[in-house]
Every structure is written in structure tokens, then in C-alpha cells.
Short mmCIF file of C-alpha atoms and ligand atoms in Angstrom, two decimals:
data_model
loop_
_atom_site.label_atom_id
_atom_site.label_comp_id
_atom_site.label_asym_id
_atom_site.label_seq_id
_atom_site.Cartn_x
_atom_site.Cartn_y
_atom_site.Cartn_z
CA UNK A 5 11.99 16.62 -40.57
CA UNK A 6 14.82 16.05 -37.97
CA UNK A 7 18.03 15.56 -38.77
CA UNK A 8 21.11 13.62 -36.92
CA UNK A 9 23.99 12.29 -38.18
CA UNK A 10 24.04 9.33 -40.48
CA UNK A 11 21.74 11.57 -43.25
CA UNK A 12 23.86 12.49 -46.25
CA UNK A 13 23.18 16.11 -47.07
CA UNK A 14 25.45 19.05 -48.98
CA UNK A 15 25.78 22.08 -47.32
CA UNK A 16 27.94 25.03 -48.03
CA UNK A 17 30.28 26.07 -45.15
CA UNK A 18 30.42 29.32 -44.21
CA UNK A 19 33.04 31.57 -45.65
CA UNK A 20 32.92 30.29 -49.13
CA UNK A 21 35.17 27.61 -47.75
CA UNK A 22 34.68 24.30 -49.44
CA UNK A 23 30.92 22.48 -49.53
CA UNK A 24 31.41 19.77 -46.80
CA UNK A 25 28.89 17.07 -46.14
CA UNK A 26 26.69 16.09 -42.97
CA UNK A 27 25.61 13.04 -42.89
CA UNK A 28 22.45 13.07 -41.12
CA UNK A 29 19.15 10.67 -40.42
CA UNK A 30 15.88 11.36 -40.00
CA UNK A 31 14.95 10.99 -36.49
CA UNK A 32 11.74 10.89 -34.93
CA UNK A 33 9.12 14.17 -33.99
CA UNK A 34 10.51 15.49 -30.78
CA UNK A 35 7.82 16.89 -29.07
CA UNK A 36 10.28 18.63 -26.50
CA UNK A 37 14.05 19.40 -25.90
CA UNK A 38 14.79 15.74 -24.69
CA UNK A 39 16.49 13.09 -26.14
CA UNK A 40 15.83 10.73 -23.92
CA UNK A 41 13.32 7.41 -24.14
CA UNK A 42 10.74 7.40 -21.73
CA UNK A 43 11.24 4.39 -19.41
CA UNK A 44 8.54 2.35 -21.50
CA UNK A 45 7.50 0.52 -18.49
CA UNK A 46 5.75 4.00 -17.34
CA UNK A 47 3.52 3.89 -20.44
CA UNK A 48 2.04 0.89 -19.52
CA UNK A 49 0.57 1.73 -16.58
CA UNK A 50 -3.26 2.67 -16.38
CA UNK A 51 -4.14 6.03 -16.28
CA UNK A 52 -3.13 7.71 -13.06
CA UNK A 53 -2.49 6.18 -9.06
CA UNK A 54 -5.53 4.84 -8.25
CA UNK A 55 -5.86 7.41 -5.17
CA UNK A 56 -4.78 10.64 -7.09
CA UNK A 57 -7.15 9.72 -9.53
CA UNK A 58 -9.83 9.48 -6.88
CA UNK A 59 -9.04 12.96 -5.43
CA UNK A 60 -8.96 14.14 -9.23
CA UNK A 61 -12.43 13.29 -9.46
CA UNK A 62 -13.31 14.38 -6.64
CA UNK A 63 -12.14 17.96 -7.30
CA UNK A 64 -14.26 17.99 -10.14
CA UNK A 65 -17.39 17.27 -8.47
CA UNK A 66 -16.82 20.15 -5.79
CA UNK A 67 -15.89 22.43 -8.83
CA UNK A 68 -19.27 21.52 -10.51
CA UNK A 69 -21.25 21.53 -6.98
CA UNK A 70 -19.66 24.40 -4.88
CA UNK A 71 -22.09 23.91 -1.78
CA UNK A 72 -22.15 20.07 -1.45
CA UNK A 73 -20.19 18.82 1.44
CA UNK A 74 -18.29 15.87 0.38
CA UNK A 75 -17.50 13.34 2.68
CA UNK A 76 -14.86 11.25 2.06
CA UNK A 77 -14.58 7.15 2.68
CA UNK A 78 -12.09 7.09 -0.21
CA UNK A 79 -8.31 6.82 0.90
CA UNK A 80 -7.70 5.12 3.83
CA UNK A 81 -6.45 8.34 5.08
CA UNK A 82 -6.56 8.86 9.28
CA UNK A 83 -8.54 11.58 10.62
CA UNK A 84 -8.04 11.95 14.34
CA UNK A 85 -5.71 14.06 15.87
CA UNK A 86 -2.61 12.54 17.17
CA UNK A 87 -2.43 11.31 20.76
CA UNK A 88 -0.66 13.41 23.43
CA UNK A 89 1.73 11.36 24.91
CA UNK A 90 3.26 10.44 21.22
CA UNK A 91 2.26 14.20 20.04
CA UNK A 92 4.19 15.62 23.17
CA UNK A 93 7.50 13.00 22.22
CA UNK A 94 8.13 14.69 19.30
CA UNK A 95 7.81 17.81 20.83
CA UNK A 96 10.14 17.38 23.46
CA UNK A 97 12.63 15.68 20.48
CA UNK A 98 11.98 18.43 17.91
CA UNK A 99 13.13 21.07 20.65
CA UNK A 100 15.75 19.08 21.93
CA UNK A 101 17.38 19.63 18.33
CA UNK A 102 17.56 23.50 19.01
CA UNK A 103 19.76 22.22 21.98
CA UNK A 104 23.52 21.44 21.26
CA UNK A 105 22.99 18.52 23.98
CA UNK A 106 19.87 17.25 22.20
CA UNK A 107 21.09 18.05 18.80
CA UNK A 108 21.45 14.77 16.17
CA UNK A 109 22.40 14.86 12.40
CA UNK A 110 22.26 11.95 10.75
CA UNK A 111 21.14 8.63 12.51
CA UNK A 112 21.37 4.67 11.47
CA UNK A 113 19.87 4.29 7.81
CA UNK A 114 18.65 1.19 9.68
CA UNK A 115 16.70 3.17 12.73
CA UNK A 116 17.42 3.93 16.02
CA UNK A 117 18.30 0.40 18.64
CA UNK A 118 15.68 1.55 21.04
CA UNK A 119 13.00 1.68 18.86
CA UNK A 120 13.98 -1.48 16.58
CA UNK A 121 14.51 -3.20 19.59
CA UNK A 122 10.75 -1.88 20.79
CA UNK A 123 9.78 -3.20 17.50
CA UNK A 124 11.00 -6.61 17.95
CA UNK A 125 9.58 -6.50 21.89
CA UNK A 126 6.29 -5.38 20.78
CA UNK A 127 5.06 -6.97 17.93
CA UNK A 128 7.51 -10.16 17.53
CA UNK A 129 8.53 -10.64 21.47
CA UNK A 130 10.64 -14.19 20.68
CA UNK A 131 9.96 -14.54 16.90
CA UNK A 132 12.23 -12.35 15.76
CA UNK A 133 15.10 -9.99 16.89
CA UNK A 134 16.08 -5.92 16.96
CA UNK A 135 18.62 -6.43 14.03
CA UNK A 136 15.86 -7.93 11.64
CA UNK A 137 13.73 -5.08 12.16
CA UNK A 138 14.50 -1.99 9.45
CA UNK A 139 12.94 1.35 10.29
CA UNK A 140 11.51 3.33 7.31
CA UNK A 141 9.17 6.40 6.39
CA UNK A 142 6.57 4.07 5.92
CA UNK A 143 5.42 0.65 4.30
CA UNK A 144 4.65 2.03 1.09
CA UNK A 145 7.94 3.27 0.28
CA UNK A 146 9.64 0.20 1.55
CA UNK A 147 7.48 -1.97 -1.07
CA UNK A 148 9.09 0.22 -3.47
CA UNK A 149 12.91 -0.27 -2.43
CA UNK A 150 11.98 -4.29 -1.75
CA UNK A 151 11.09 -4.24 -5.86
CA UNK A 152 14.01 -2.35 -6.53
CA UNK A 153 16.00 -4.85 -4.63
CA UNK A 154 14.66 -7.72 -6.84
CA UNK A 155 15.07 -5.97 -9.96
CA UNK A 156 13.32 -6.49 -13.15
CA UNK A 157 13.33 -10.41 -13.23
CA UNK A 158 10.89 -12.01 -10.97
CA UNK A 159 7.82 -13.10 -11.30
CA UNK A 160 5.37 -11.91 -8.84
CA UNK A 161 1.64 -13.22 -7.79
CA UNK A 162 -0.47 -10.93 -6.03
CA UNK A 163 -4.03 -11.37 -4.29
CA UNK A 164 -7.16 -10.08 -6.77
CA UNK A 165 -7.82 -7.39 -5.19
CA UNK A 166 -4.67 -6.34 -3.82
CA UNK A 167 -3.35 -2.96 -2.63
CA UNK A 168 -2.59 -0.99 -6.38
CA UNK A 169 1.23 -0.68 -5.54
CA UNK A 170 2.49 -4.30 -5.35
CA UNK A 171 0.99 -4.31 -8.73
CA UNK A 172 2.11 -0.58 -10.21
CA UNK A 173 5.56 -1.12 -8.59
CA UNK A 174 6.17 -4.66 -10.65
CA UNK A 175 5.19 -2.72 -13.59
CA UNK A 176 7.75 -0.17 -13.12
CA UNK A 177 10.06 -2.32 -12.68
CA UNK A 178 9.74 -4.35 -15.63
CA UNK A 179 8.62 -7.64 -14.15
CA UNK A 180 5.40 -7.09 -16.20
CA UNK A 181 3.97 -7.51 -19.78
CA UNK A 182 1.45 -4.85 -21.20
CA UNK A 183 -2.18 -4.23 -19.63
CA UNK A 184 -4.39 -6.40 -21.26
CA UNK A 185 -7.84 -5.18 -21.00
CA UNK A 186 -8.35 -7.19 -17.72
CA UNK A 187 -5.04 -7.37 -16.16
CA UNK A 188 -0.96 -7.05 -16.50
CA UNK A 189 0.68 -9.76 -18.67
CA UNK A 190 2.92 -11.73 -16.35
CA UNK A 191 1.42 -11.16 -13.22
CA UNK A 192 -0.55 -14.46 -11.39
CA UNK A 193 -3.48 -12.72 -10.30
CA UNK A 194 -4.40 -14.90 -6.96
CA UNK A 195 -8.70 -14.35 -7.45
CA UNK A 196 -10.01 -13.73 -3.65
CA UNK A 197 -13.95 -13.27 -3.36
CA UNK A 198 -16.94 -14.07 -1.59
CA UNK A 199 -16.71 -17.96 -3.04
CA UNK A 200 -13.59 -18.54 -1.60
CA UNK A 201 -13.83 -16.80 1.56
CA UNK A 202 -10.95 -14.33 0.29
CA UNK A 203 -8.42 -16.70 0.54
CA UNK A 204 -6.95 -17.80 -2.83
CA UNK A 205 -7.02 -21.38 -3.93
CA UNK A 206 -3.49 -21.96 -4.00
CA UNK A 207 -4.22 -25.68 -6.18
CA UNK A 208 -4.52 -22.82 -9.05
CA UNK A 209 -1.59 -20.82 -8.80
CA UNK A 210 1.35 -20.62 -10.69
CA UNK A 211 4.34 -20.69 -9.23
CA UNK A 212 6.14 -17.07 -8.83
CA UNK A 213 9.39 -15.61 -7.49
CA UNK A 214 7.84 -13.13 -5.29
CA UNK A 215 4.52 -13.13 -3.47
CA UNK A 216 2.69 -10.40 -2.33
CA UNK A 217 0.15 -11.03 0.54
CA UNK A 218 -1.63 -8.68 2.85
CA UNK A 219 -3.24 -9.40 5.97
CA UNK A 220 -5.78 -8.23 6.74
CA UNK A 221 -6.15 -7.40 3.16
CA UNK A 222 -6.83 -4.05 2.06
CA UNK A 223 -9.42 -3.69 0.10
CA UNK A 224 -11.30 -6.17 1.08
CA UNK A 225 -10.72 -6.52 5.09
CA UNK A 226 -10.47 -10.22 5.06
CA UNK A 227 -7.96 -11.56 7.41
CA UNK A 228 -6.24 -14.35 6.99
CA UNK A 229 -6.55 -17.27 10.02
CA UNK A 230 -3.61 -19.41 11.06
CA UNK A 231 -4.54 -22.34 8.90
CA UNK A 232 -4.62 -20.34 5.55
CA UNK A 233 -1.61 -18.69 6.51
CA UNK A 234 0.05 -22.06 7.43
CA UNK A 235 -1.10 -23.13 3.72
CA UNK A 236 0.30 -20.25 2.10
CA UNK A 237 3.96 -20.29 3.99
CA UNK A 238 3.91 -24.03 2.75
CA UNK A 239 3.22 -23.10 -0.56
CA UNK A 240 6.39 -20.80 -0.69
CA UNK A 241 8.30 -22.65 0.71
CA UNK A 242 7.61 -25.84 -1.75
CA UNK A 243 8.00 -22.81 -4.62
CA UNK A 244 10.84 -21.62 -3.36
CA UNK A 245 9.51 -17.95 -3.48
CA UNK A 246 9.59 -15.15 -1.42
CA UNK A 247 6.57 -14.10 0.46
CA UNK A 248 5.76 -10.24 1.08
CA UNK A 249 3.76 -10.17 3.67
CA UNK A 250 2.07 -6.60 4.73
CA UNK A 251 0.90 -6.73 7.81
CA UNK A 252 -0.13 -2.92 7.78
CA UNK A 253 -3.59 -3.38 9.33
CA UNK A 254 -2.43 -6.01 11.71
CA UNK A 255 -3.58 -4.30 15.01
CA UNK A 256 -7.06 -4.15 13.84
CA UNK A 257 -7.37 -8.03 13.88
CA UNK A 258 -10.01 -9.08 16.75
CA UNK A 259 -10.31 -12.71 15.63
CA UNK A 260 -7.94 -15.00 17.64
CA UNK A 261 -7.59 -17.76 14.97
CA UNK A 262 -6.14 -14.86 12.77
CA UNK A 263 -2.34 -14.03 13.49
CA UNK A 264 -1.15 -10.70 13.59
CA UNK A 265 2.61 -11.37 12.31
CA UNK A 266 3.26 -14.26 9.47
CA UNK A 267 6.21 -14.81 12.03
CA UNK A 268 3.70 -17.10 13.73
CA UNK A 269 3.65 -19.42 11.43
CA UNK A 270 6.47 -21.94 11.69
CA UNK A 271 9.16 -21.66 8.53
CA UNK A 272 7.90 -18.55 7.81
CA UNK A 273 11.47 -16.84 8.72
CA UNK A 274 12.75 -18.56 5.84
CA UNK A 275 10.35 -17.07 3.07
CA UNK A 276 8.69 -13.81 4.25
CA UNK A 277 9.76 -10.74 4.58
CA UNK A 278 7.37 -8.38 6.54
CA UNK A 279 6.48 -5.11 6.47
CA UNK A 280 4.44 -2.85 8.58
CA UNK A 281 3.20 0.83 9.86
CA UNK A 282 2.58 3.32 12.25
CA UNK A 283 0.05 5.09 9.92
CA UNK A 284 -3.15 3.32 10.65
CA UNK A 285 -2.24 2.75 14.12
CA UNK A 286 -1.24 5.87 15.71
CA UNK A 287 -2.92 8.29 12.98
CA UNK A 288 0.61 8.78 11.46
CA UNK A 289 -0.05 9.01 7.64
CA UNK A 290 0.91 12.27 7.35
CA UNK A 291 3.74 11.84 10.48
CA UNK A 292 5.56 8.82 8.31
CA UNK A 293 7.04 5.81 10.33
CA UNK A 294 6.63 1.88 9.34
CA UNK A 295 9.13 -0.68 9.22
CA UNK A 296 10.47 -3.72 7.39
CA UNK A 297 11.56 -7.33 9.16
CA UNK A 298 13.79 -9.34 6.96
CA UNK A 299 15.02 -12.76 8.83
CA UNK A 300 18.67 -13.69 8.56
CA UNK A 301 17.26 -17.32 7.94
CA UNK A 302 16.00 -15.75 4.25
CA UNK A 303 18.70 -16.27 1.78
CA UNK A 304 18.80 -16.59 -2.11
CA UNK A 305 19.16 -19.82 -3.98
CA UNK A 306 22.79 -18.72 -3.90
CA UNK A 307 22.40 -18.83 -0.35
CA UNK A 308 23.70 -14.97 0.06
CA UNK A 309 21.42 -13.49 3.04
CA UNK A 310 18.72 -11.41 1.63
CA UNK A 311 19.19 -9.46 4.89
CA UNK A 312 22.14 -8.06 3.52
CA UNK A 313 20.90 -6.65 0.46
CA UNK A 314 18.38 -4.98 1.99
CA UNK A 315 20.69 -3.18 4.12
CA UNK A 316 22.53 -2.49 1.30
CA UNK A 317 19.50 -0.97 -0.39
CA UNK A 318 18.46 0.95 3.03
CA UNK A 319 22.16 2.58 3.74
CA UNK A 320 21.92 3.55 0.00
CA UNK A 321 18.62 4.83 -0.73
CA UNK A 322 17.88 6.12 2.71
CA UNK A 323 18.65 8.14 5.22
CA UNK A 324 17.01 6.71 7.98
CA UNK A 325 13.48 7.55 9.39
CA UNK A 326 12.99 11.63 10.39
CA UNK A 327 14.69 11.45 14.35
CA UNK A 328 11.63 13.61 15.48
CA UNK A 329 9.42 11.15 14.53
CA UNK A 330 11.15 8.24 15.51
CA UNK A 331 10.92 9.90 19.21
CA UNK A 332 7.58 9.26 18.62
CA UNK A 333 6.95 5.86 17.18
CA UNK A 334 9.55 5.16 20.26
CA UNK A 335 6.30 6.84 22.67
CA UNK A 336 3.97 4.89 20.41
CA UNK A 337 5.33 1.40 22.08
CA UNK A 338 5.90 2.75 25.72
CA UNK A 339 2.41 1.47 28.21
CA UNK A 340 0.97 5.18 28.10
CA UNK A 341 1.77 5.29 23.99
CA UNK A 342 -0.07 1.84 23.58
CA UNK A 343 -2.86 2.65 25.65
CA UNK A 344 -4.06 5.51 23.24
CA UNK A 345 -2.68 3.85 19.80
CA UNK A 346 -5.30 0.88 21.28
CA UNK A 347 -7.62 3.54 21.96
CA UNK A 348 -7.27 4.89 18.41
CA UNK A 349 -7.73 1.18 16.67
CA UNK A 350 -10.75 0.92 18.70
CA UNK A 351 -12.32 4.40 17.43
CA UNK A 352 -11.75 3.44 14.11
CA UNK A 353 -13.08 0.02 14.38
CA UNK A 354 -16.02 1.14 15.83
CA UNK A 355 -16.37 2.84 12.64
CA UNK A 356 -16.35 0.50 10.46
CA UNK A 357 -18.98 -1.73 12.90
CA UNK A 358 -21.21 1.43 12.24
CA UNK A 359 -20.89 1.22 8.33
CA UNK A 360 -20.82 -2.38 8.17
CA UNK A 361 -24.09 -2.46 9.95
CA UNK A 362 -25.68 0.32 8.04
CA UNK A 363 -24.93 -1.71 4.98
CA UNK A 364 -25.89 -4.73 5.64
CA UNK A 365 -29.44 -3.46 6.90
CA UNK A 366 -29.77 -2.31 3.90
CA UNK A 367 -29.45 -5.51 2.09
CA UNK A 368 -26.14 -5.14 0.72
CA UNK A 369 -23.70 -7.99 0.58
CA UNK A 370 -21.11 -6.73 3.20
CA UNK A 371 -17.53 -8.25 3.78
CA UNK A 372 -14.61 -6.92 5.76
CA UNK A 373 -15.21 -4.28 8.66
CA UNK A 374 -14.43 -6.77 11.85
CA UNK A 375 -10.87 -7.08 11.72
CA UNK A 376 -9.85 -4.12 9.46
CA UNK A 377 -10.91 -0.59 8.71
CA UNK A 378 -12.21 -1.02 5.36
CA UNK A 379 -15.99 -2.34 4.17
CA UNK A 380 -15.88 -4.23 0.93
CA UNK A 381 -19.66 -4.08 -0.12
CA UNK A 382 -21.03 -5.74 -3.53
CA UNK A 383 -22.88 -3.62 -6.40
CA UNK A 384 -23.09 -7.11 -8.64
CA UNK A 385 -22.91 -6.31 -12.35
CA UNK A 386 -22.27 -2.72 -11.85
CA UNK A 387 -18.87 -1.50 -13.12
CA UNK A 388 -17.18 -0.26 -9.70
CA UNK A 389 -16.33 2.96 -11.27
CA UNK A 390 -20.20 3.07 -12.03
CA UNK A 391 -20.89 3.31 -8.75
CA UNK A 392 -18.31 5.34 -6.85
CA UNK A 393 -19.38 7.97 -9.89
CA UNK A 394 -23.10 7.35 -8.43
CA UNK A 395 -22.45 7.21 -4.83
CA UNK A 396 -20.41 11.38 -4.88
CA UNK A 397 -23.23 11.85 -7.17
CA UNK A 398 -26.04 11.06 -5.24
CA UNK A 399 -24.39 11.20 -1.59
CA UNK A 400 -21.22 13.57 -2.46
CA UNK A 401 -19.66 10.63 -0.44
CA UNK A 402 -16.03 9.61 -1.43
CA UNK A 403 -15.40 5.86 -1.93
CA UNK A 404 -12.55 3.56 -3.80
CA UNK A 405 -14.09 1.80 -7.08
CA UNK A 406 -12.73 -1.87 -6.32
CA UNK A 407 -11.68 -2.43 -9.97
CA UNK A 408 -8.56 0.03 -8.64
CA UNK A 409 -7.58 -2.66 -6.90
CA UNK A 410 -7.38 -5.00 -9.38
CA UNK A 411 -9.86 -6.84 -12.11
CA UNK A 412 -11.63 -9.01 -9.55
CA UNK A 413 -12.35 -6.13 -7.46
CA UNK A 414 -15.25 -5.21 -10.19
CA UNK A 415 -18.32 -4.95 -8.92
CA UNK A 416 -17.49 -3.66 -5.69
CA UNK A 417 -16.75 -0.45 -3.75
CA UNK A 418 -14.93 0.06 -0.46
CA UNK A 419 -15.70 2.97 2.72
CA UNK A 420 -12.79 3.54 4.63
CA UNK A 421 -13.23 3.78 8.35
CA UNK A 422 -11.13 6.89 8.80
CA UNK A 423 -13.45 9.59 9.71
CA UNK A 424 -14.22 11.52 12.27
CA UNK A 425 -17.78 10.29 14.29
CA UNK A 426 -19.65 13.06 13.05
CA UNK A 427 -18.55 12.40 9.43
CA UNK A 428 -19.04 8.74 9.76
CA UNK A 429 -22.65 9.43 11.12
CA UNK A 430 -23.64 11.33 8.37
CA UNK A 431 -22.39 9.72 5.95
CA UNK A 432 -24.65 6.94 7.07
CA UNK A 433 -27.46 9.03 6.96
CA UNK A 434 -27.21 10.12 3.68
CA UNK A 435 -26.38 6.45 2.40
CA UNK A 436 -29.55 5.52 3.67
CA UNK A 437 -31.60 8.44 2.25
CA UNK A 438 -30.53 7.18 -1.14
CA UNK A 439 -30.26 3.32 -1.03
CA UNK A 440 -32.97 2.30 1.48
CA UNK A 441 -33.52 -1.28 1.35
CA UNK A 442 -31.81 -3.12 -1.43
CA UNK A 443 -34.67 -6.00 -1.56
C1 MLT B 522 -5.53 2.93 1.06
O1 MLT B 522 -6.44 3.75 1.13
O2 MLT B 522 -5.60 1.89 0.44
C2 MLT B 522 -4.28 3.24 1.77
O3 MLT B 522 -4.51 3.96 2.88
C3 MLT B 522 -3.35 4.03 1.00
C4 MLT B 522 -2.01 3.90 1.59
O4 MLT B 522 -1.84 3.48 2.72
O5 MLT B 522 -1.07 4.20 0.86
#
């Protein structure tokens, strides 16, 4: 047993001095040196991030098959090298810090003004302006710093399936109850499938603080057309919440009716906040660069400027984005940058034509794939997990279980569209050799 103060307990001091006593009380096993609490919201997450876990399991079927050359349509992970004109930026920036001329310490936690105001000219010419824009290492760590902005409080509604951080971040946080078999406690799971043309019926949905949307949604590739998007500003608005809005796949949208910023949709500056990424445009996963727009026009029901506390949370948390790499998210946006971060989209895309296609001749039911890089394809009745365990097993191809994104994502997989040709190609191939014709 442990003891701490509070148990009563005679001892004998040392020296023969006079027996004192400790009061001491019995305190749980320790297991370590700590005497901390864990954070209890930790232990009720699921197992591990849905995309370690992957690449966990993945390990373990190279371990157990040495020779088998796995292929891998699991993370949505680019593959193609980096374009020359944005490659060469960086260069030119990253030895222009050896020079005391081109040398720069620290820059503005909020980005540099050429490349916010690029930002704004680019992808919201007129809709919104330079000092909404927020540049970051990336979309994924900005989700993170918008929950810690809201806190623990708010209630948050997310599309079923959704991307796994909106969710694990709430959880985190504290905005959720436990995991209950299905789902989190707490969280309004917005159901998008094949019935409703992955668009949530909103008639169903209990009103939350904070929503997360993402368009075109990753898993499942749907995007989102003006009207639904219309519908779902409306909705906030009437509820009062805040809409995040990740627009990280935006660029891959062919489908005119679908827009590529929720800024298109009238009120919207008054509910969403959006965020967004180099990394699936100019192959810059592993290079780090997104952003965040937060309108002045959003404020709280105290009618503070949300604006505000996001900067707050940016010049706290953050030191601004790497100035080598903003050089070249800077290149991305100039005419010769564009051309060959279009160029890149379209590679990709064409991917994912080639994988939708293969699927869907092979009698699968096939969704996503035209204006986004992923392939949501339907295994109905089979546990997802089932069959991303079958799929490495029988094709040592890598794919994402879609019960990782969330419980209505059972009974599908998705292939990512990041892959080099050759990969791609053969990973087709080999599909084919094991599932033939479905009916
Ligand atoms: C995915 O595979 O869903 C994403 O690429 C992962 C990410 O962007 O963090």
C-alpha cells in the first residue's frame, strides 16, 4: 500500500527522539513516478489515430510477408515530386538566409502580406480580404488551435463520415461524452450516404455550437453544390452556430454547380470560418503550408469579433508559417506556380478517374473520384476493417477502413489517388486479379 498524508500511523523518529505520528492515506497503485491524472478525455478516445493505426498494420503485414510489395491507397499522402518553379522558390529563399541581406528571424505569427494578400487574390478575389486570411503549417493543425479557441463547451455536429480529427479533437477537448459502441456521446453525427446523395438532411439535426463541414468531403469525395451549401449556411445562421468549413480539396472540384469557397454563398461571412491547404495541391504534405480565413463580420453572441481571438490564439501558439516555405506557397500563386499546381490536380485526378473506373467495371458501388482524390467504394455488410484486412491480404494494397471515419462509414473502404502512375496502374491490376466481376 501507498501512503500520503491524512493516514494515521506511529513511527519512531530517528535518534530515539520522541515517536511522532504521520498521518497518512492510502492512495491509489502508482504504476510510475507521476502524480499526475491523465487528462481523462485521452482515455476515451479509440484505440490509436486512425492513420498511425493504418501504417501500424501495415508494418505488420510487410514483417510477416518480407517480399510483397505493398502499395499504398491508404493516407491521402502526395507522391509526386514538387514542381520546379515552387521547388526552386524555396531554394533561392533558403539560401538567401545564409545572406545577411536575405537573412529573416522571426516573421508575422499571422503570415507574410504578400502571400495573404495572394491568398485573398487567388482563391477569394472580392469575397474576402488579405487581413482575414491567417497563414499556418497546415489545415490540420489549425483545426486543432480553432478547438482550442472554443474550449471545452460547445457542442459540435460533424458529417458521418467525416475527416477523424474534427471528431478526435472535440474529444480532447472535452466537448464529448464517452464512446458508445457506435459513436461519441454528445456529438450530432450528420449521416451522409448513398440515400441522401451525401448531403445530410438538415430537417434531422440538432442544433450545435460548432459545425464541421468539408467540401469536397474526405472520405467520401462528395462535393457539395451551391444549393446544399446555400441550405446549410441558412441552417447556421437560423442556429446561430459556427460553421467550419474545410475546403482542403477545393481545387479538385470540376463540377460548376459546386463552389470552391463557402464564401460564395451569401451570409456565409457571418458563420464560417474557412480553412484550407497547400498539401494536396502543390504536393506539400511533407513541405507544410495551409491557411485559415476568419471574417471580421463573425462575432460571438457577445458580439466580440471572433477574428480577434483567433489572432490571439495564432500570436500565442504560433510562430508563423516556416519563411522558406512561405517563399514557396508565395511561387505556388504566381502564373508559372499555378500552371504546374493545376498540372499536379490534374495528375492526381486522373488517378482517381482510373480507379473509379476500374471499380465500377467491376460492379462495385463507386462514389467520389470526380471532384476529389478519394474513391469511396461499398463492401455492404462487410465490417470496413474486414475488408481493408482482406484487400493488403489478398492485394498487399493499402486502403482506409471507412468506419475510421466515423460509424456510418461501415461498410465501406476508400483508395486515395496519391500515387505515382505506375503504382496506380498496378494497383489496378492486382485489384482486378482478385475481385473480377462483383455480379
Ligand atoms: C487523409 O488521408 O485523410 C488525409 O490526407 C490526412 C491528412 O490530410 O491529414
Amino acid at each position: 500500500m501507498m501512503l500520503t498524508a491524512g493516514h494515521a500511523l506511529p513511527t519512531r523518529a530517528a535518534c530515539g527522539r520522541r515517536a511522532v505520528r504521520i498521518n497518512a492515506v492510502a492512495a491509489p497503485e502508482k504504476s510510475g513516478v507521476l502524480n499526475v491524472n491523465r487528462n481523462e478525455n485521452f482515455g476515451k478516445l479509440r484505440a490509436g489515430y486512425l492513420f498511425p493505426e493504418i501504417a501500424r498494420r501495415r508494418k505488420a503485414h510487410q514483417e510477416k510477408n518480407p517480399d510483397a510489395k505493398i502499395i499504398s491507397l491508404g493516407i491521402g499522402d502526395t507522391t509526386e515530386p514538387l514542381p520546379k518553379y515552387i521547388a526552386d522558390a524555396m531554394a533561392k529563399a533558403a539560401a538567401g538566409l545564409a545572406t545577411r541581406e536575405g537573412y529573416s528571424g522571426y516573421g508575422a505569427e499571422q503570415g507574410q502580406g504578400a502571400l495573404r494578400e495572394a491568398v485573398a487574390s487567388t482563391f477569394y478575389s472580392g469575397l474576402r480580404t488579405a487581413d482575414e486570411i491567417f497563414i499556418s503549417d497546415g489545415s490540420k493543425c489549425d483545426i486543432a488551435r480553432i478547438q482550442m479557441m472554443f474550449g471545452s463547451k460547445p457542442t459540435v455536429a460533424v458529417q458521418d463520415p467525416s475527416y477523424p480529427v474534427y471528431v478526435d479533437t472535440s474529444v480532447m477537448m472535452g466537448m464529448t461524452g464517452d464512446h458508445n459502441g457506435t459513436g461519441f456521446d454528445g456529438i450530432e453525427y450528420m449521416v451522409c450516404n448513398p440515400d441522401n446523395a451525401f448531403f445530410p438532411d438538415l430537417s434531422k439535426v440538432k442544433r450545435t455550437d460548432i459545425i464541421f463541414f468539408c467540401s469536397p468531403n474526405n472520405p467520401t469525395g462528395a462535393a457539395a453544390t451551391r444549393a446544399q451549401l446555400t441550405e446549410l449556411v441558412d441552417f447556421a445562421r437560423r442556429n446561430g452556430s459556427i460553421l467550419v468549413y474545410d475546403a482542403a480539396y477545393a481545387l479538385y472540384i470540376s463540377n460548376p454547380d459546386c463552389p470552391k469557397t463557402i464564401y460564395e454563398i451569401p451570409g456565409a461571412e457571418e458563420v464560417a470560418i474557412e480553412t484550407c491547404s497547400f498539401s494536396k495541391y502543390a504536393g506539400f504534405t511533407g513541405v507544410r503550408l495551409g491557411w485559415t480565413v476568419v471574417p471580421k463580420a463573425l462575432k460571438y453572441a457577445d458580439g466580440s469579433p471572433v477574428h480577434n481571438d483567433w489572432n490571439r490564439v495564432m500570436t500565442t501558439c504560433f510562430n508563423g508559417a516556416s519563411n522558406i516555405v512561405q517563399a514557396g506557397g508565395l511561387a505556388c500563386l504566381q502564373p508559372e506556380g499555378l500552371k504546374e499546381m493545376h498540372a499536379m490536380i490534374k495528375f492526381y485526378k486522373e488517378n482517381a478517374a482510373i480507379l473509379k473506373a476500374t471499380f465500377t467495371e467491376m460492379g462495385f458501388k463507386v462514389y467520389g473520384g470526380d471532384d476529389a482524390p478519394y474513391i469511396w467504394v461499398g463492401f455492404p455488410g462487410k465490417p470496413s476493417w474486414d475488408v481493408f484486412a482482406e484487400i493488403l491480404e489478398r492485394c498487399n494494397i493499402v486502403t482506409t477502413p471507412g468506419s475510421g471515419f466515423g460509424p456510418a462509414g461501415e461498410g465501406f473502404v476508400r483508395a486515395s489517388a496519391f500515387g505515382s502512375r505506375e503504382n496506380i496502374l498496378e494497383a489496378v491490376r492486382r485489384f482486378k486479379e482478385a475481385y473480377g466481376k462483383q455480379n
